[in-house]
């Protein structure tokens, strides 16, 4: 493996670890404040923004984590 | 703070269940653009989640999942955002109308009536579209060239209709289509989504068969539609406070792993696999829903009452078949992904392996006593376009040249001069030529490492095959080496024509190398029909077999329509060539199979684990005519090993 590809692999692992960590924190917070979050997001009316915002936040963080996760495992799209 | 009665407490088993189903649903969605929802809603309901909350939470996980999938597949150039948005907006209207119909039926006929309506919608729509999609996938799979999709006749008609003021250009169609066609299709997609939760079962086939989008782009653009519908649906349900954000995010945790994998999978498969997965799932879901129809008919008293234990049993069987549908889809995706990755790794390993396998003891040099032009291997012209399709040709040309002592001239021809490229401008052409030069540098380094004399040239031409032939004449090539397919200009697959035309017009032998083929000298097959062209093939085979110490099988196929005399003649043809090859000191055997010529040649090559089929050409221009739909073309199209056409 060349230095460049080692660098790239290293960056991927770092990114996967970073997004993975934030993702775990988000899910842990969801578990910890389960009742409060559920009550807040299910108030209805204009509070409809809350579940939509939560979904966008999770999709960004967890989406990035899952993308890097498969790349780190060597499962990449065909070029 | 107290949890509202709509929301159930969750235990570890529930969470694991949702993660697994979410993952499989995501995998299928990433691949075919939809799916998974039809299992997730009943799966949540089976945990005790009220139906409306299950629907709301499912839709709330669907839009972020679709967003991630669409972004991923957009990176592969598969998404037509405009088409997705145009269909997505009309799909929203379809969702509202579909939900309204559902409510009306529910008010008039109760739960059983509503369930019967949903099941009938499943059976009728999936019965018609699902079986057609599956039939089409199987037909494409069995066709000689399953890498290219033909635009359906209906789509060609739709694209030909011009209604002023309504025409919109879509890049996936590479055509302008009236929105008067897209609106009803989007509306139907939305209605189906509101009825059976999977709008993609109409959306993807509609984009492919009615509008003419390639199936890969149709399935990717469906994710945009799913996103638009998902956001709208989530807002509607969240306004009423019905979304269980915990359920949605837990399913999302699993499904984002799946959707990434499914999206990656699409880069490894041929287009018909998208239809195959979709067709299999649709037909199995149809079976699942058909099983429970008697239960609803009985509840509505339209048929006799069922035995007390039967409704429960039928519902359970239906749910198992439903899960089976998703599992079957996921299994096909996994298997396609596994095979694709394995093949790519094998090719990468072959490209990096030292060129030792093709190992003749005698190295051909111009001084060697070889006066027949058909057996001369001193100058190779390698035609490469930098695509995966020519990777095998590059690898084997360098390997073979190293062992034959041949010089290699590599050309990478960028298509130019047509209106499409003119429209893109000079900047695009310059970029293409630079990419070609970078690719040629790489081949030169590869050749230098193998000790092969190599020069290269990046050029531009209107007709690629003419330029290859002209280069072959200019360099006095003995052999043209090329892939089975090629890339044309804008990375569009151009199947067959270039290769076929080069074979038809080439002034020398042509070696066609499929991307995974290896020329290691296991066994050569010589296809003989008694003509002087097959004598030339035998002469070349003798030369190569002696160079490589490779055994040869001479094949002459007899057809069912052949007379006894013609069959006796086949024996004579084989005996004649076998005697000649024996005299040349080649280890040779003869074979006279009975059946379709191309099938028998391919079967013999497979049985003998051959790595090269050698065939004669019918002349300078004749082969192009003969190849189209002929035995030779089918052999070249379907074989896994290299084919040497001797001229």
PDB file of C-alpha atoms in Angstrom, chain A residues 27 30 34-48 50-52 54-56 58-60 62-67 69-71 73-79, chain B residues 1 3 7 10 23 60 63-64 67-68 72 76 227 231 234-235 238-241 243-246 249-250 252-254 256-257 260-261 264 267-268 337 341 344-345 388 515:
ATOM      1  CA  UNK A  27     -28.919   7.787  20.100  1.00  0.00           C
ATOM      2  CA  UNK A  30     -32.624   9.834  22.597  1.00  0.00           C
ATOM      3  CA  UNK A  34     -36.882   9.301  25.702  1.00  0.00           C
ATOM      4  CA  UNK A  35     -40.013  10.554  27.465  1.00  0.00           C
ATOM      5  CA  UNK A  36     -39.211  14.251  27.171  1.00  0.00           C
ATOM      6  CA  UNK A  37     -38.284  14.041  23.484  1.00  0.00           C
ATOM      7  CA  UNK A  38     -41.355  11.956  22.670  1.00  0.00           C
ATOM      8  CA  UNK A  39     -43.641  14.374  24.499  1.00  0.00           C
ATOM      9  CA  UNK A  40     -42.037  17.412  22.825  1.00  0.00           C
ATOM     10  CA  UNK A  41     -42.149  16.016  19.305  1.00  0.00           C
ATOM     11  CA  UNK A  42     -45.726  14.746  19.546  1.00  0.00           C
ATOM     12  CA  UNK A  43     -47.412  17.967  20.637  1.00  0.00           C
ATOM     13  CA  UNK A  44     -48.800  18.514  17.157  1.00  0.00           C
ATOM     14  CA  UNK A  45     -49.466  21.812  15.413  1.00  0.00           C
ATOM     15  CA  UNK A  46     -46.398  23.842  14.603  1.00  0.00           C
ATOM     16  CA  UNK A  47     -44.313  21.459  16.714  1.00  0.00           C
ATOM     17  CA  UNK A  48     -44.380  19.223  13.611  1.00  0.00           C
ATOM     18  CA  UNK A  50     -39.443  19.011  15.802  1.00  0.00           C
ATOM     19  CA  UNK A  51     -39.641  15.424  14.440  1.00  0.00           C
ATOM     20  CA  UNK A  52     -38.711  16.659  10.957  1.00  0.00           C
ATOM     21  CA  UNK A  54     -34.642  15.444  14.459  1.00  0.00           C
ATOM     22  CA  UNK A  55     -34.928  13.215  11.375  1.00  0.00           C
ATOM     23  CA  UNK A  56     -32.732  15.561   9.297  1.00  0.00           C
ATOM     24  CA  UNK A  58     -29.947  11.959  12.477  1.00  0.00           C
ATOM     25  CA  UNK A  59     -29.856  11.414   8.719  1.00  0.00           C
ATOM     26  CA  UNK A  60     -26.873  13.748   8.355  1.00  0.00           C
ATOM     27  CA  UNK A  62     -25.761   8.682  10.981  1.00  0.00           C
ATOM     28  CA  UNK A  63     -25.836   8.822   7.168  1.00  0.00           C
ATOM     29  CA  UNK A  64     -22.236  10.012   7.072  1.00  0.00           C
ATOM     30  CA  UNK A  65     -21.220   7.396   9.618  1.00  0.00           C
ATOM     31  CA  UNK A  66     -22.777   4.517   7.676  1.00  0.00           C
ATOM     32  CA  UNK A  67     -21.188   5.718   4.408  1.00  0.00           C
ATOM     33  CA  UNK A  69     -18.377   2.545   7.832  1.00  0.00           C
ATOM     34  CA  UNK A  70     -18.726   0.462   4.650  1.00  0.00           C
ATOM     35  CA  UNK A  71     -15.785   2.225   3.026  1.00  0.00           C
ATOM     36  CA  UNK A  73     -14.619  -2.236   5.599  1.00  0.00           C
ATOM     37  CA  UNK A  74     -13.524  -2.055   1.948  1.00  0.00           C
ATOM     38  CA  UNK A  75     -17.036  -2.186   0.494  1.00  0.00           C
ATOM     39  CA  UNK A  76     -16.928   0.612  -2.050  1.00  0.00           C
ATOM     40  CA  UNK A  77     -18.766   1.435  -5.221  1.00  0.00           C
ATOM     41  CA  UNK A  78     -17.280   0.178  -8.444  1.00  0.00           C
ATOM     42  CA  UNK A  79     -15.324   2.889 -10.218  1.00  0.00           C
TER      43      UNK A  79
ATOM     44  CA  UNK B   1     -43.526  13.460  31.896  1.00  0.00           C
ATOM     45  CA  UNK B   3     -45.872   9.013  27.518  1.00  0.00           C
ATOM     46  CA  UNK B   7     -46.778   5.317  22.225  1.00  0.00           C
ATOM     47  CA  UNK B  10     -39.938  -0.441  23.962  1.00  0.00           C
ATOM     48  CA  UNK B  23     -31.554  -2.747   7.705  1.00  0.00           C
ATOM     49  CA  UNK B  60     -40.885   9.725   9.249  1.00  0.00           C
ATOM     50  CA  UNK B  63     -37.752  10.575   4.057  1.00  0.00           C
ATOM     51  CA  UNK B  64     -34.331  10.847   5.766  1.00  0.00           C
ATOM     52  CA  UNK B  67     -32.513  11.545   1.236  1.00  0.00           C
ATOM     53  CA  UNK B  68     -29.346   9.662   2.210  1.00  0.00           C
ATOM     54  CA  UNK B  72     -25.420   8.451  -2.391  1.00  0.00           C
ATOM     55  CA  UNK B  76     -22.826   7.644  -8.999  1.00  0.00           C
ATOM     56  CA  UNK B 227     -38.212  11.937  -0.085  1.00  0.00           C
ATOM     57  CA  UNK B 231     -41.525  14.986   4.013  1.00  0.00           C
ATOM     58  CA  UNK B 234     -44.357  13.383   8.029  1.00  0.00           C
ATOM     59  CA  UNK B 235     -45.554  16.989   8.257  1.00  0.00           C
ATOM     60  CA  UNK B 238     -46.573  15.273  12.942  1.00  0.00           C
ATOM     61  CA  UNK B 239     -49.129  18.119  12.800  1.00  0.00           C
ATOM     62  CA  UNK B 240     -51.499  15.672  14.504  1.00  0.00           C
ATOM     63  CA  UNK B 241     -48.749  14.575  16.923  1.00  0.00           C
ATOM     64  CA  UNK B 243     -45.091  10.412  14.962  1.00  0.00           C
ATOM     65  CA  UNK B 244     -43.219   8.178  17.419  1.00  0.00           C
ATOM     66  CA  UNK B 245     -39.776   9.650  16.873  1.00  0.00           C
ATOM     67  CA  UNK B 246     -38.099   6.789  18.796  1.00  0.00           C
ATOM     68  CA  UNK B 249     -35.003   6.847  14.520  1.00  0.00           C
ATOM     69  CA  UNK B 250     -34.423   3.212  15.544  1.00  0.00           C
ATOM     70  CA  UNK B 252     -33.436   4.724  10.559  1.00  0.00           C
ATOM     71  CA  UNK B 253     -30.372   3.459  12.455  1.00  0.00           C
ATOM     72  CA  UNK B 254     -30.637   0.087  10.685  1.00  0.00           C
ATOM     73  CA  UNK B 256     -29.117   3.805   6.744  1.00  0.00           C
ATOM     74  CA  UNK B 257     -26.607   0.944   6.962  1.00  0.00           C
ATOM     75  CA  UNK B 260     -25.683   2.632   1.709  1.00  0.00           C
ATOM     76  CA  UNK B 261     -25.010  -1.010   0.921  1.00  0.00           C
ATOM     77  CA  UNK B 264     -23.202   0.491  -3.594  1.00  0.00           C
ATOM     78  CA  UNK B 267     -22.756  -0.044  -9.225  1.00  0.00           C
ATOM     79  CA  UNK B 268     -21.900  -3.739  -9.575  1.00  0.00           C
ATOM     80  CA  UNK B 337     -22.972  -7.375  -4.419  1.00  0.00           C
ATOM     81  CA  UNK B 341     -16.971  -7.287  -5.453  1.00  0.00           C
ATOM     82  CA  UNK B 344     -13.546  -6.761  -9.225  1.00  0.00           C
ATOM     83  CA  UNK B 345     -11.004  -8.022  -6.677  1.00  0.00           C
ATOM     84  CA  UNK B 388     -13.497  -1.554 -17.210  1.00  0.00           C
ATOM     85  CA  UNK B 515     -12.815  -8.144 -18.925  1.00  0.00           C
TER      86      UNK B 515
END
